[in-house]
């Protein structure tokens, strides 16, 4: 008996991926994974039938990458790791044929592999993979510069998160983590400025290209961490600059988001106001931090340092996005 034609299989693959997206939008995540798995099986069959057709390789690569993210959300690192290894092979084939379109996608797979290790608590391996991803993004000169640079933002944020976790094990310093968050902010703000996007109100992100919206969670996380770590070091003017970015990006994301994003924005805004006050009144802030009857030394906006509040950083930064 003759089996379905390639055209019929392609239609079926599209239908299954559409079903997966629909189930995901409705919160039916188990069904989403099931439909996506069926679609991937059809993609593999099409690839075997047409080994020279890169369309099927591209469909399979993207499907594998997205399905790995779903398994990460479900907490199954083993499933995610297997799918990412297969996705890497697909993207290697695609990048060899079209580096401008696929080089960044392949590094994205490396980042998601780092997230597998984050979820497993292997911060050292995750940090190594994030460092490798940063170098690979920078080497992808033929790629779309915005997609490449936002990949760099995500990798710096992920690496900063790992180093922050390692601070609790005394194998890293807060300064190491802060350098990564600052690097993420510098890159994101440069991309925004080069794109000619003025963030003068909270509607700017809705008008920006989708890549800006997709990068916003890591953008906010780095801004919050930089804000808190600079504040803990007594660098209130720099902390205030980071607070400006955190409020600007989180407010814009909340404007197109749900109630949870609005609540997070309110928390970040409340904390930012405290840091802005310290930047405007550094002597008063230094006196309050030093406590009564203690001598206060302050130069410019540099005040006494304190131990960062990791609990507050984790609350405001929302690092759950690192396992997407």
CSV table of N, CA, C and O in Angstrom, one decimal, residues 217-285:
chain,number,residue,atom,x,y,z
A,217,UNK,N,13.2,39.8,29.1
A,217,UNK,CA,13.4,39.2,30.5
A,217,UNK,C,14.8,39.2,31.0
A,217,UNK,O,15.0,39.5,32.1
A,218,UNK,N,15.8,38.8,30.1
A,218,UNK,CA,17.2,38.8,30.5
A,218,UNK,C,17.7,40.3,30.7
A,218,UNK,O,18.5,40.5,31.6
A,219,UNK,N,17.2,41.2,29.9
A,219,UNK,CA,17.5,42.6,30.0
A,219,UNK,C,17.2,43.1,31.4
A,219,UNK,O,18.0,43.8,32.1
A,220,UNK,N,15.9,42.8,31.8
A,220,UNK,CA,15.5,43.2,33.1
A,220,UNK,C,16.3,42.6,34.2
A,220,UNK,O,16.7,43.2,35.2
A,221,UNK,N,16.5,41.3,34.1
A,221,UNK,CA,17.2,40.5,35.2
A,221,UNK,C,18.6,41.1,35.4
A,221,UNK,O,19.1,41.3,36.5
A,222,UNK,N,19.3,41.4,34.3
A,222,UNK,CA,20.7,42.0,34.4
A,222,UNK,C,20.6,43.4,35.0
A,222,UNK,O,21.4,43.8,35.9
A,223,UNK,N,19.6,44.2,34.6
A,223,UNK,CA,19.4,45.5,35.2
A,223,UNK,C,19.2,45.5,36.7
A,223,UNK,O,19.8,46.2,37.5
A,224,UNK,N,18.3,44.5,37.1
A,224,UNK,CA,18.0,44.4,38.5
A,224,UNK,C,19.3,44.0,39.3
A,224,UNK,O,19.6,44.5,40.4
A,225,UNK,N,20.0,43.0,38.8
A,225,UNK,CA,21.2,42.5,39.5
A,225,UNK,C,22.2,43.6,39.6
A,225,UNK,O,22.9,43.8,40.6
A,226,UNK,N,22.4,44.3,38.5
A,226,UNK,CA,23.4,45.4,38.5
A,226,UNK,C,23.0,46.5,39.5
A,226,UNK,O,23.8,47.0,40.2
A,227,UNK,N,21.7,46.8,39.5
A,227,UNK,CA,21.2,47.8,40.4
A,227,UNK,C,21.5,47.4,41.9
A,227,UNK,O,22.0,48.2,42.7
A,228,UNK,N,21.2,46.1,42.2
A,228,UNK,CA,21.4,45.7,43.6
A,228,UNK,C,22.9,45.6,44.0
A,228,UNK,O,23.3,45.9,45.1
A,229,UNK,N,23.7,45.1,43.1
A,229,UNK,CA,25.1,44.8,43.4
A,229,UNK,C,25.9,46.2,43.5
A,229,UNK,O,26.7,46.3,44.4
A,230,UNK,N,25.5,47.1,42.6
A,230,UNK,CA,26.2,48.4,42.7
A,230,UNK,C,25.7,49.1,44.0
A,230,UNK,O,26.5,49.8,44.6
A,231,UNK,N,24.4,49.0,44.3
A,231,UNK,CA,23.9,49.6,45.5
A,231,UNK,C,24.6,49.0,46.7
A,231,UNK,O,25.0,49.8,47.6
A,232,UNK,N,24.8,47.7,46.8
A,232,UNK,CA,25.5,47.1,47.9
A,232,UNK,C,26.9,47.6,48.0
A,232,UNK,O,27.4,47.7,49.2
A,233,UNK,N,27.5,47.9,46.9
A,233,UNK,CA,28.9,48.4,46.9
A,233,UNK,C,29.0,49.9,47.3
A,233,UNK,O,30.0,50.4,47.4
A,234,UNK,N,27.8,50.5,47.4
A,234,UNK,CA,27.8,51.9,47.7
A,234,UNK,C,27.9,52.8,46.5
A,234,UNK,O,28.1,54.1,46.7
A,235,UNK,N,27.8,52.3,45.3
A,235,UNK,CA,27.9,53.1,44.1
A,235,UNK,C,26.5,53.5,43.7
A,235,UNK,O,26.0,52.9,42.7
A,236,UNK,N,26.0,54.4,44.4
A,236,UNK,CA,24.5,54.7,44.2
A,236,UNK,C,24.3,55.4,42.8
A,236,UNK,O,23.2,55.2,42.3
A,237,UNK,N,25.2,56.2,42.3
A,237,UNK,CA,24.9,56.8,41.0
A,237,UNK,C,24.9,55.8,39.9
A,237,UNK,O,24.0,55.8,39.0
A,238,UNK,N,25.8,54.8,39.9
A,238,UNK,CA,25.7,53.7,38.9
A,238,UNK,C,24.5,52.8,39.1
A,238,UNK,O,23.8,52.4,38.2
A,239,UNK,N,24.2,52.6,40.4
A,239,UNK,CA,23.0,51.8,40.7
A,239,UNK,C,21.7,52.4,40.2
A,239,UNK,O,20.8,51.8,39.7
A,240,UNK,N,21.7,53.8,40.3
A,240,UNK,CA,20.5,54.5,39.8
A,240,UNK,C,20.4,54.4,38.3
A,240,UNK,O,19.3,54.3,37.8
A,241,UNK,N,21.5,54.4,37.6
A,241,UNK,CA,21.5,54.2,36.1
A,241,UNK,C,20.9,52.8,35.8
A,241,UNK,O,20.0,52.7,34.9
A,242,UNK,N,21.3,51.8,36.5
A,242,UNK,CA,20.8,50.5,36.3
A,242,UNK,C,19.3,50.4,36.7
A,242,UNK,O,18.5,49.7,36.0
A,243,UNK,N,18.9,51.1,37.7
A,243,UNK,CA,17.5,51.2,38.1
A,243,UNK,C,16.7,51.8,37.0
A,243,UNK,O,15.5,51.4,36.8
A,244,UNK,N,17.2,52.8,36.4
A,244,UNK,CA,16.5,53.5,35.3
A,244,UNK,C,16.2,52.5,34.2
A,244,UNK,O,15.0,52.4,33.7
A,245,UNK,N,17.1,51.7,33.9
A,245,UNK,CA,17.0,50.7,32.8
A,245,UNK,C,16.0,49.6,33.2
A,245,UNK,O,15.1,49.2,32.5
A,246,UNK,N,16.1,49.1,34.5
A,246,UNK,CA,15.2,48.1,35.0
A,246,UNK,C,13.7,48.6,34.9
A,246,UNK,O,12.8,47.8,34.5
A,247,UNK,N,13.5,49.8,35.4
A,247,UNK,CA,12.1,50.4,35.3
A,247,UNK,C,11.6,50.6,33.9
A,247,UNK,O,10.5,50.2,33.6
A,248,UNK,N,12.5,51.1,33.1
A,248,UNK,CA,12.1,51.4,31.7
A,248,UNK,C,11.7,50.1,30.9
A,248,UNK,O,10.7,50.1,30.2
A,249,UNK,N,12.5,49.1,31.1
A,249,UNK,CA,12.3,47.8,30.3
A,249,UNK,C,11.1,47.0,31.0
A,249,UNK,O,10.3,46.5,30.3
A,250,UNK,N,11.1,46.9,32.3
A,250,UNK,CA,10.1,46.2,32.9
A,250,UNK,C,8.7,46.8,32.8
A,250,UNK,O,7.7,46.2,32.6
A,251,UNK,N,8.7,48.2,32.9
A,251,UNK,CA,7.4,48.9,32.7
A,251,UNK,C,6.9,48.7,31.3
A,251,UNK,O,5.7,48.5,31.1
A,252,UNK,N,7.8,48.7,30.3
A,252,UNK,CA,7.4,48.5,28.9
A,252,UNK,C,6.9,47.0,28.7
A,252,UNK,O,5.9,46.8,27.9
A,253,UNK,N,7.5,46.1,29.3
A,253,UNK,CA,7.1,44.7,29.2
A,253,UNK,C,5.8,44.5,29.9
A,253,UNK,O,4.9,43.8,29.4
A,254,UNK,N,5.6,45.1,31.1
A,254,UNK,CA,4.3,45.0,31.8
A,254,UNK,C,3.2,45.6,31.0
A,254,UNK,O,2.0,45.1,31.1
A,255,UNK,N,3.5,46.6,30.2
A,255,UNK,CA,2.4,47.3,29.4
A,255,UNK,C,1.8,46.4,28.4
A,255,UNK,O,0.7,46.6,27.9
A,256,UNK,N,2.6,45.3,28.0
A,256,UNK,CA,2.0,44.4,27.0
A,256,UNK,C,1.9,43.0,27.6
A,256,UNK,O,1.7,42.0,26.9
A,257,UNK,N,2.1,42.9,29.0
A,257,UNK,CA,2.1,41.6,29.6
A,257,UNK,C,0.9,41.4,30.5
A,257,UNK,O,-0.2,42.0,30.4
A,258,UNK,N,1.0,40.4,31.5
A,258,UNK,CA,-0.1,40.0,32.3
A,258,UNK,C,0.1,40.6,33.7
A,258,UNK,O,0.9,41.5,34.0
A,259,UNK,N,-0.8,40.2,34.6
A,259,UNK,CA,-0.8,40.8,36.0
A,259,UNK,C,0.5,40.5,36.7
A,259,UNK,O,0.9,41.3,37.5
A,260,UNK,N,1.1,39.3,36.5
A,260,UNK,CA,2.3,38.9,37.1
A,260,UNK,C,3.4,39.9,36.8
A,260,UNK,O,4.2,40.4,37.7
A,261,UNK,N,3.5,40.4,35.5
A,261,UNK,CA,4.5,41.3,35.1
A,261,UNK,C,4.2,42.7,35.7
A,261,UNK,O,5.1,43.4,36.1
A,262,UNK,N,2.9,43.1,35.9
A,262,UNK,CA,2.6,44.3,36.5
A,262,UNK,C,3.0,44.3,38.0
A,262,UNK,O,3.5,45.3,38.5
A,263,UNK,N,2.8,43.2,38.7
A,263,UNK,CA,3.2,43.1,40.1
A,263,UNK,C,4.7,43.2,40.2
A,263,UNK,O,5.3,43.8,41.1
A,264,UNK,N,5.4,42.5,39.3
A,264,UNK,CA,6.9,42.6,39.3
A,264,UNK,C,7.4,44.0,39.1
A,264,UNK,O,8.3,44.5,39.7
A,265,UNK,N,6.7,44.7,38.1
A,265,UNK,CA,7.1,46.1,37.9
A,265,UNK,C,6.9,47.0,39.1
A,265,UNK,O,7.8,47.8,39.4
A,266,UNK,N,5.8,46.7,39.8
A,266,UNK,CA,5.6,47.5,41.0
A,266,UNK,C,6.7,47.3,42.1
A,266,UNK,O,7.2,48.2,42.8
A,267,UNK,N,7.2,46.0,42.2
A,267,UNK,CA,8.2,45.7,43.2
A,267,UNK,C,9.5,46.4,42.7
A,267,UNK,O,10.3,47.0,43.6
A,268,UNK,N,9.8,46.3,41.4
A,268,UNK,CA,11.1,46.9,40.9
A,268,UNK,C,11.0,48.4,41.1
A,268,UNK,O,12.0,49.1,41.5
A,269,UNK,N,9.9,49.0,40.8
A,269,UNK,CA,9.8,50.5,40.9
A,269,UNK,C,10.0,50.9,42.3
A,269,UNK,O,10.6,51.9,42.6
A,270,UNK,N,9.4,50.2,43.3
A,270,UNK,CA,9.5,50.5,44.7
A,270,UNK,C,11.0,50.5,45.1
A,270,UNK,O,11.5,51.4,45.8
A,271,UNK,N,11.7,49.5,44.7
A,271,UNK,CA,13.1,49.4,45.0
A,271,UNK,C,13.9,50.4,44.3
A,271,UNK,O,14.8,51.0,44.9
A,272,UNK,N,13.6,50.7,43.1
A,272,UNK,CA,14.3,51.7,42.3
A,272,UNK,C,14.2,53.1,43.0
A,272,UNK,O,15.2,53.9,43.0
A,273,UNK,N,13.1,53.4,43.5
A,273,UNK,CA,12.9,54.7,44.2
A,273,UNK,C,13.8,54.8,45.4
A,273,UNK,O,14.3,55.9,45.7
A,274,UNK,N,14.0,53.7,46.1
A,274,UNK,CA,15.0,53.8,47.2
A,274,UNK,C,16.4,54.1,46.8
A,274,UNK,O,17.1,54.8,47.4
A,275,UNK,N,16.8,53.5,45.6
A,275,UNK,CA,18.1,53.7,45.1
A,275,UNK,C,18.3,55.1,44.5
A,275,UNK,O,19.3,55.7,44.7
A,276,UNK,N,17.2,55.6,43.9
A,276,UNK,CA,17.3,56.9,43.3
A,276,UNK,C,17.4,57.9,44.5
A,276,UNK,O,18.2,58.9,44.4
A,277,UNK,N,16.8,57.7,45.6
A,277,UNK,CA,16.9,58.6,46.8
A,277,UNK,C,18.3,58.6,47.3
A,277,UNK,O,18.9,59.6,47.6
A,278,UNK,N,19.0,57.4,47.3
A,278,UNK,CA,20.3,57.3,47.8
A,278,UNK,C,21.3,58.0,46.9
A,278,UNK,O,22.2,58.7,47.3
A,279,UNK,N,21.0,57.9,45.6
A,279,UNK,CA,21.9,58.6,44.6
A,279,UNK,C,21.7,60.2,44.7
A,279,UNK,O,22.7,60.9,44.5
A,280,UNK,N,20.5,60.6,45.0
A,280,UNK,CA,20.3,62.1,45.2
A,280,UNK,C,20.7,62.6,46.5
A,280,UNK,O,21.1,63.8,46.6
A,281,UNK,N,20.8,61.7,47.5
A,281,UNK,CA,21.2,62.2,48.9
A,281,UNK,C,22.2,61.2,49.4
A,281,UNK,O,22.0,60.5,50.4
A,282,UNK,N,23.4,61.2,48.8
A,282,UNK,CA,24.4,60.2,49.2
A,282,UNK,C,24.9,60.3,50.6
A,282,UNK,O,25.2,59.3,51.3
A,283,UNK,N,25.0,61.5,51.1
A,283,UNK,CA,25.5,61.7,52.5
A,283,UNK,C,24.5,61.1,53.5
A,283,UNK,O,24.8,60.4,54.4
A,284,UNK,N,23.2,61.4,53.3
A,284,UNK,CA,22.2,60.9,54.1
A,284,UNK,C,22.1,59.4,54.0
A,284,UNK,O,22.0,58.7,55.0
A,285,UNK,N,22.2,58.9,52.8
A,285,UNK,CA,22.2,57.4,52.6
A,285,UNK,C,23.4,56.7,53.3
A,285,UNK,O,23.2,55.7,53.9
